[in-house]
Coordinates of C-alpha atoms and ligand atoms in Angstrom, one line a residue:
M10 CA 1.7 -32.5 0.5
E11 CA 4.9 -31.8 -1.5
L12 CA 5.7 -28.0 -1.6
S13 CA 6.1 -28.3 -5.4
A14 CA 2.4 -29.1 -5.6
Y15 CA 1.5 -25.6 -4.6
K16 CA 1.3 -23.4 -7.8
N17 CA 0.7 -19.9 -9.1
V18 CA 0.3 -16.5 -7.6
Y19 CA -2.9 -15.2 -6.0
V20 CA -3.9 -11.7 -5.2
I21 CA -6.8 -11.1 -2.8
A22 CA -8.5 -8.0 -4.2
E23 CA -10.0 -5.5 -1.7
T24 CA -13.3 -3.9 -2.5
R25 CA -15.1 -1.1 -0.7
D26 CA -18.6 -0.1 -1.7
G27 CA -18.1 -2.4 -4.7
K28 CA -15.0 -0.6 -5.9
V29 CA -11.7 -2.4 -6.2
Q30 CA -9.1 -0.5 -4.2
D31 CA -5.9 0.8 -5.8
V32 CA -3.7 -1.5 -3.6
S33 CA -5.1 -4.5 -5.4
Y34 CA -3.9 -3.1 -8.8
Q35 CA -0.5 -2.4 -7.3
L36 CA -0.3 -6.0 -6.0
L37 CA -1.3 -7.2 -9.5
G38 CA 1.7 -5.3 -10.9
K39 CA 4.1 -7.2 -8.5
G40 CA 2.2 -10.4 -8.9
R41 CA 2.6 -10.3 -12.7
E42 CA 6.3 -9.9 -12.3
I43 CA 6.5 -12.9 -9.9
A44 CA 4.2 -15.0 -12.1
D45 CA 6.3 -14.3 -15.2
K46 CA 9.6 -15.1 -13.5
T47 CA 8.3 -18.4 -12.1
H48 CA 6.5 -19.3 -15.4
S49 CA 3.2 -19.5 -13.5
S50 CA -0.1 -17.7 -13.7
L51 CA -1.7 -14.8 -11.8
H52 CA -5.1 -15.1 -10.2
V53 CA -7.3 -12.7 -8.3
I54 CA -9.9 -13.6 -5.7
L55 CA -12.5 -10.9 -6.0
A56 CA -15.0 -11.2 -3.1
G57 CA -17.8 -8.8 -2.4
Y58 CA -21.3 -8.0 -3.5
N59 CA -22.2 -6.6 -6.9
I60 CA -18.5 -6.6 -7.9
K61 CA -18.6 -8.8 -11.1
N62 CA -18.1 -5.8 -13.3
A63 CA -14.6 -5.2 -11.9
A64 CA -13.3 -8.5 -13.3
Q65 CA -12.4 -7.2 -16.7
D66 CA -10.4 -4.3 -15.4
L67 CA -8.4 -6.6 -13.2
I68 CA -7.5 -8.7 -16.3
A69 CA -6.5 -5.5 -18.0
H70 CA -4.1 -4.8 -15.1
G71 CA -2.3 -8.2 -15.4
A72 CA -4.6 -11.0 -14.0
D73 CA -4.9 -14.3 -16.0
E74 CA -8.0 -15.3 -14.0
V75 CA -10.4 -13.5 -11.8
I76 CA -12.3 -15.8 -9.4
V77 CA -15.5 -13.9 -8.4
I78 CA -17.3 -14.7 -5.2
D79 CA -20.3 -12.4 -5.4
S80 CA -22.6 -12.8 -2.4
R81 CA -24.9 -10.6 -0.3
D82 CA -23.2 -12.0 2.7
L83 CA -20.0 -10.2 1.6
Q84 CA -21.6 -6.7 1.1
E85 CA -19.6 -5.2 4.0
Y86 CA -16.3 -6.5 5.2
L87 CA -16.6 -8.9 8.1
T88 CA -13.8 -11.2 9.2
E89 CA -15.5 -14.6 9.3
P90 CA -17.6 -14.5 6.1
Y91 CA -14.6 -13.1 4.1
V92 CA -12.2 -15.7 5.5
Q93 CA -14.6 -18.4 4.8
A94 CA -15.1 -17.2 1.2
V95 CA -11.4 -16.8 0.4
Y96 CA -10.4 -19.9 2.3
S97 CA -12.8 -22.1 0.3
V98 CA -11.0 -21.1 -3.0
V99 CA -7.5 -21.2 -1.6
E100 CA -7.9 -24.6 0.0
E101 CA -8.9 -26.0 -3.3
R102 CA -6.5 -24.2 -5.6
K103 CA -3.3 -24.6 -3.4
P104 CA -1.5 -21.4 -4.4
N105 CA 2.3 -21.0 -4.0
I106 CA 2.1 -17.3 -3.2
I107 CA -0.8 -15.1 -1.8
L108 CA -0.5 -11.3 -1.7
V109 CA -2.8 -9.2 0.4
G110 CA -2.9 -5.4 0.8
A111 CA -1.7 -4.2 4.2
T112 CA -4.8 -2.1 4.8
S113 CA -7.1 -2.3 7.8
I114 CA -9.1 -5.0 6.0
G115 CA -6.0 -6.9 4.7
R116 CA -4.4 -6.8 8.1
D117 CA -7.5 -8.4 9.6
L118 CA -8.1 -11.0 6.9
A119 CA -4.5 -12.2 6.1
P120 CA -3.6 -13.5 9.6
R121 CA -6.9 -15.4 10.0
L122 CA -6.4 -16.9 6.6
S123 CA -2.8 -17.9 7.2
A124 CA -3.7 -19.5 10.6
R125 CA -6.5 -21.5 8.9
L126 CA -4.0 -22.6 6.2
R127 CA -1.4 -23.4 8.9
T128 CA 1.2 -21.3 7.1
G129 CA 3.3 -18.2 7.9
L130 CA 2.6 -14.6 7.0
T131 CA 5.1 -11.7 6.5
A132 CA 3.3 -8.5 7.2
D133 CA 4.0 -5.0 5.8
C134 CA 6.6 -6.1 3.2
T135 CA 8.4 -3.3 1.4
K136 CA 10.2 -5.6 -1.1
L137 CA 9.3 -9.0 -2.7
E138 CA 11.7 -11.1 -4.7
V139 CA 11.3 -14.5 -6.1
E140 CA 13.5 -17.3 -7.4
E141 CA 12.7 -19.4 -10.4
D142 CA 11.7 -22.3 -8.2
G143 CA 9.0 -20.1 -6.6
S144 CA 10.7 -19.3 -3.3
L145 CA 9.6 -15.9 -2.1
F146 CA 12.0 -13.5 -0.3
M147 CA 9.9 -11.1 1.7
T148 CA 11.6 -8.0 3.1
R149 CA 10.2 -5.8 5.8
P150 CA 11.5 -3.3 8.3
A151 CA 12.3 -4.8 11.7
F152 CA 13.5 -3.5 15.1
G153 CA 11.7 -0.1 14.8
G154 CA 12.8 0.3 11.2
N155 CA 16.5 0.1 12.0
L156 CA 17.0 -3.2 10.1
M157 CA 15.5 -4.6 7.0
A158 CA 14.7 -8.3 7.5
T159 CA 14.3 -10.8 4.6
I160 CA 12.0 -13.6 5.6
I161 CA 11.5 -16.9 3.8
S162 CA 9.1 -19.8 4.3
P163 CA 11.1 -22.9 3.5
N164 CA 8.7 -25.5 4.9
H165 CA 5.2 -24.2 4.4
R166 CA 2.9 -23.2 1.6
P167 CA 1.3 -20.9 0.5
Q168 CA 3.9 -18.1 1.1
M169 CA 1.8 -15.2 2.3
S170 CA 2.7 -11.5 2.4
T171 CA 0.9 -8.2 3.0
V172 CA 2.1 -5.1 1.3
R173 CA 1.1 -1.5 2.1
P174 CA -0.7 0.7 -0.4
G175 CA 1.8 2.7 -2.5
V176 CA 4.7 0.3 -2.2
M177 CA 4.3 -1.6 -5.5
K178 CA 3.5 -0.1 -8.9
K179 CA 0.4 -0.9 -10.9
L180 CA 0.7 -1.7 -14.6
E181 CA -0.8 0.4 -17.3
A182 CA -4.2 -1.1 -18.2
D183 CA -4.2 -3.1 -21.4
S184 CA -7.8 -3.5 -22.5
Q185 CA -6.7 -6.1 -25.1
R186 CA -5.4 -8.5 -22.5
K187 CA -7.3 -11.7 -22.3
G188 CA -8.2 -13.7 -19.2
T189 CA -10.9 -15.9 -17.7
V190 CA -13.6 -15.0 -15.2
T191 CA -14.7 -17.9 -12.9
N192 CA -17.8 -17.5 -10.8
V193 CA -17.8 -19.3 -7.5
T194 CA -20.9 -19.7 -5.4
F195 CA -20.5 -19.1 -1.7
Q196 CA -22.5 -20.6 1.1
L197 CA -21.9 -18.9 4.5
D198 CA -21.5 -21.2 7.4
R199 CA -23.8 -19.0 9.6
P200 CA -23.4 -20.6 13.0
K201 CA -19.6 -19.8 12.8
S202 CA -20.3 -16.2 11.9
L203 CA -21.3 -14.6 15.2
V204 CA -20.7 -11.0 14.4
E205 CA -23.4 -8.9 12.8
I206 CA -23.1 -5.3 11.4
V207 CA -25.8 -3.2 12.9
K208 CA -25.0 0.1 11.3
V209 CA -22.2 1.5 9.1
I210 CA -21.2 5.1 9.8
R211 CA -18.9 6.4 7.2
K212 CA -16.0 8.8 8.2
V213 CA -16.0 11.9 6.0
Q214 CA -12.6 11.8 4.2
S215 CA -10.8 14.9 3.2
S216 CA -10.5 15.2 -0.5
D217 CA -6.8 15.7 -0.6
R218 CA -5.5 12.3 0.4
I219 CA -1.7 12.2 0.5
E220 CA -1.6 8.8 -1.1
D221 CA -3.2 10.2 -4.2
A222 CA -1.2 13.5 -4.4
K223 CA 1.1 14.1 -7.3
I224 CA 3.0 16.8 -5.4
L225 CA 3.6 16.7 -1.7
V226 CA 5.1 19.4 0.5
S227 CA 6.1 17.5 3.6
V228 CA 6.8 19.3 6.9
G229 CA 9.1 18.2 9.7
R230 CA 9.9 19.4 13.2
G231 CA 12.0 22.1 11.4
I232 CA 8.7 23.8 10.5
C233 CA 7.2 25.7 13.4
Q234 CA 4.1 27.8 13.8
E235 CA 5.8 30.7 12.3
T236 CA 7.0 28.9 9.1
Y237 CA 4.0 26.5 8.6
P238 CA 2.2 29.2 6.5
L239 CA 5.2 29.2 4.1
A240 CA 4.8 25.5 3.6
V241 CA 1.1 25.9 2.9
E242 CA 1.8 28.7 0.4
L243 CA 4.4 26.6 -1.3
A244 CA 1.9 23.7 -1.6
K245 CA -0.7 26.2 -3.0
V246 CA 1.6 27.6 -5.7
L247 CA 2.5 24.1 -6.8
N248 CA -1.0 22.7 -6.5
G249 CA 0.3 20.3 -4.0
T250 CA -0.8 18.7 -0.8
I251 CA 0.6 19.0 2.7
S252 CA 2.1 15.9 4.4
G253 CA 4.7 15.5 7.1
S254 CA 6.8 13.5 9.5
R255 CA 5.7 11.9 12.8
A256 CA 7.4 14.7 14.7
S257 CA 5.1 17.2 12.9
V258 CA 2.1 15.1 13.9
D259 CA 3.3 14.9 17.5
C260 CA 3.8 18.7 17.5
G261 CA 0.2 19.2 16.3
T262 CA 1.3 20.9 13.0
I263 CA -0.6 18.3 10.9
E264 CA -3.2 15.6 11.5
Q265 CA -2.2 11.9 11.6
A266 CA -3.9 11.1 8.3
R267 CA -1.1 13.2 6.6
Q268 CA 1.8 11.3 8.3
V269 CA 4.3 9.7 5.9
G270 CA 6.4 6.7 7.0
Q271 CA 6.5 3.4 8.6
T272 CA 3.6 4.1 11.0
G273 CA 2.0 6.5 8.5
K274 CA 1.3 6.3 4.8
T275 CA 3.5 5.2 2.0
V276 CA 3.5 7.7 -0.8
R277 CA 4.9 7.8 -4.3
P278 CA 4.3 11.3 -5.7
N279 CA 6.0 12.8 -8.8
L280 CA 7.5 15.4 -6.5
Y281 CA 8.2 15.2 -2.8
I282 CA 9.5 18.4 -1.1
A283 CA 10.8 17.8 2.4
L284 CA 11.0 20.9 4.6
G285 CA 12.8 20.6 7.9
V286 CA 12.6 16.8 7.8
S287 CA 15.8 15.0 9.0
G288 CA 15.1 11.8 7.1
A289 CA 14.9 9.2 9.8
I290 CA 14.7 5.6 8.5
Q291 CA 11.0 5.3 9.5
H292 CA 10.2 8.4 7.5
L293 CA 12.2 7.3 4.4
A294 CA 10.4 4.0 4.4
G295 CA 7.3 5.9 3.4
M296 CA 8.6 8.2 0.7
E297 CA 11.9 7.1 -0.8
E298 CA 10.1 5.7 -3.9
S299 CA 8.9 9.2 -4.8
D300 CA 9.9 10.1 -8.4
F301 CA 11.7 13.3 -7.5
I302 CA 12.8 14.4 -4.0
V303 CA 13.8 17.9 -3.0
A304 CA 15.1 18.4 0.5
I305 CA 15.6 21.7 2.4
N306 CA 17.4 21.5 5.7
K307 CA 19.9 23.6 7.5
D308 CA 21.9 20.6 8.6
R309 CA 24.1 19.5 5.7
Y310 CA 24.6 16.1 7.2
A311 CA 20.8 15.4 7.5
P312 CA 20.1 11.8 6.2
I313 CA 17.3 13.1 4.0
F314 CA 20.0 14.4 1.6
K315 CA 21.0 10.8 0.9
V316 CA 17.7 10.1 -0.9
A317 CA 17.2 13.6 -2.3
D318 CA 17.6 14.4 -6.0
V319 CA 18.1 18.1 -5.2
G320 CA 19.3 19.1 -1.7
I321 CA 19.3 22.7 -0.5
V322 CA 21.3 23.4 2.7
G323 CA 19.7 26.5 4.2
D324 CA 17.1 28.0 6.5
I325 CA 13.5 27.4 5.6
K326 CA 12.7 31.1 6.4
Q327 CA 15.0 32.2 3.6
V328 CA 14.9 29.4 1.1
V329 CA 11.1 28.8 0.9
P330 CA 10.0 32.4 0.3
A331 CA 12.7 32.6 -2.5
L332 CA 11.4 29.4 -4.0
I333 CA 7.8 30.6 -3.9
E334 CA 8.8 33.8 -5.7
E335 CA 10.7 31.9 -8.4
I336 CA 7.7 29.5 -9.0
K337 CA 5.3 32.4 -9.2
K338 CA 7.6 34.1 -11.8
Y339 CA 7.9 30.9 -13.8
K340 CA 4.1 30.5 -13.8
Q341 CA 3.5 33.9 -15.2
Ligands
FAD174 C1 8.6 2.4 15.5 C2 8.8 3.8 15.0 C3 8.0 4.2 14.0 C4 8.1 5.5 13.5 N1 7.3 5.9 12.4 C5 7.5 7.1 11.8 C6 6.8 7.5 10.7 O1 5.9 6.7 10.2 N2 7.0 8.6 10.1 C7 8.0 9.5 10.6 O2 8.2 10.6 10.0 N3 8.7 9.2 11.7 C8 8.5 8.0 12.3 N4 9.1 7.7 13.5 C9 9.9 8.8 14.1 C10 11.3 8.9 13.5 O3 12.2 8.1 14.1 C11 11.8 10.4 13.6 O4 11.8 10.7 15.0 C12 10.9 11.4 12.9 O5 10.8 11.1 11.6 C13 11.6 12.8 13.0 O6 10.9 13.8 12.4 P1 11.5 15.1 11.7 O7 12.5 14.7 10.7 O8 10.4 16.0 11.4 O9 12.2 15.7 13.0 P2 13.7 15.8 13.4 O10 14.4 14.5 13.3 O11 13.8 16.5 14.7 O12 14.3 16.7 12.3 C14 14.1 18.1 12.1 C15 15.0 18.6 11.0 O13 14.6 20.0 10.7 C16 15.8 20.7 10.5 N5 15.6 22.1 10.7 C17 15.2 22.7 11.9 N6 15.0 24.0 11.8 C18 15.2 24.3 10.5 C19 15.1 25.4 9.7 N7 14.8 26.6 10.2 N8 15.4 25.4 8.4 C20 15.8 24.2 7.8 N9 15.9 23.0 8.5 C21 15.6 23.0 9.8 C22 16.9 20.1 11.4 O14 18.2 20.3 10.9 C23 16.4 18.6 11.4 O15 17.1 17.9 10.4 C24 9.0 6.4 14.0 C25 9.8 6.0 15.1 C26 9.7 4.7 15.6 C27 10.6 4.3 16.7

């Protein structure tokens, strides 16, 4: 089939407990930009159980069409039923581009789907650019984050990419936006679905997820046992949340769920304060899109200063208490 026969941009929405995850809205933001530039339309495949009500909100966030596959067989995520459901739509529609969230679900679904479609997949993209003819340039870190590689798919369609949560920006919801909702019936091919969920045990999540925080106080190896309480106090006066580098996870200062970076989370807070973080490329990959970055480091040549809006060269033990004092005074 001619490559030009493949058309339009498709986002595969992710739902958990019937709720569309934020990453899907973020992909819609990017998908809208790509669809507009290529004069094509933006579609969402919304698979799950009891999820019909989410369709209108996806339209408000940029979709032209929401294809709903609502089935009891899709209540909890399982690879085979989900791949079957999504594949049935994609096979028929022949998309030019498919975007999937690089979450644990997306990372399971996307490779299976790409293999079934006999096309390539670029995982964990940090940048997506498109030409008017619909060719997608997918950029991702390579060689341990020391190089950024741009990958193209010149001979195969669809062009598939996964993108981590927090990398793309969602659009403001526009409740006046119009779109269509198409309901698709799904018949699971049971003999092919050999895995069964016996029991779901939900992990209790801490309420201060770093991905959702507006203010992050991020600690690095430069923060030790003695100075960690200063970071906690700074976070407290700012109503912020603690995050950190991989070194601070390795030292046991913070838990892994708070790690920012290539092998941690991607964050985009309004304010990111880096305390004793050197700014290795793998760390920057997870935070450089923050709105405003403040870095405090005693090494004036630390790479973190290259991305900082405000850089303070100094010792944490002196700078942070002074900062806390000033913030307290300002708040009075
Ligand atoms: C494949 C791969 C994936 C990785 N993924 C990640 C990732 O997701 N996230 C991540 O963070 N890293 C990641 N890393 C590790 C990364 O390369 C760095 O080793 C790590 O980010 C360094 O953490 P750091 O900045 O806290 O520590 P360091 O690089 O040791 O920096 C500590 C900083 O603290 C400053 N300092 C020390 N004492 C003080 C003081 N008293 N006052 C002020 N400043 C002080 C120092 O000047 C220094 O700049 C990854 C590495 C690889 C190879």
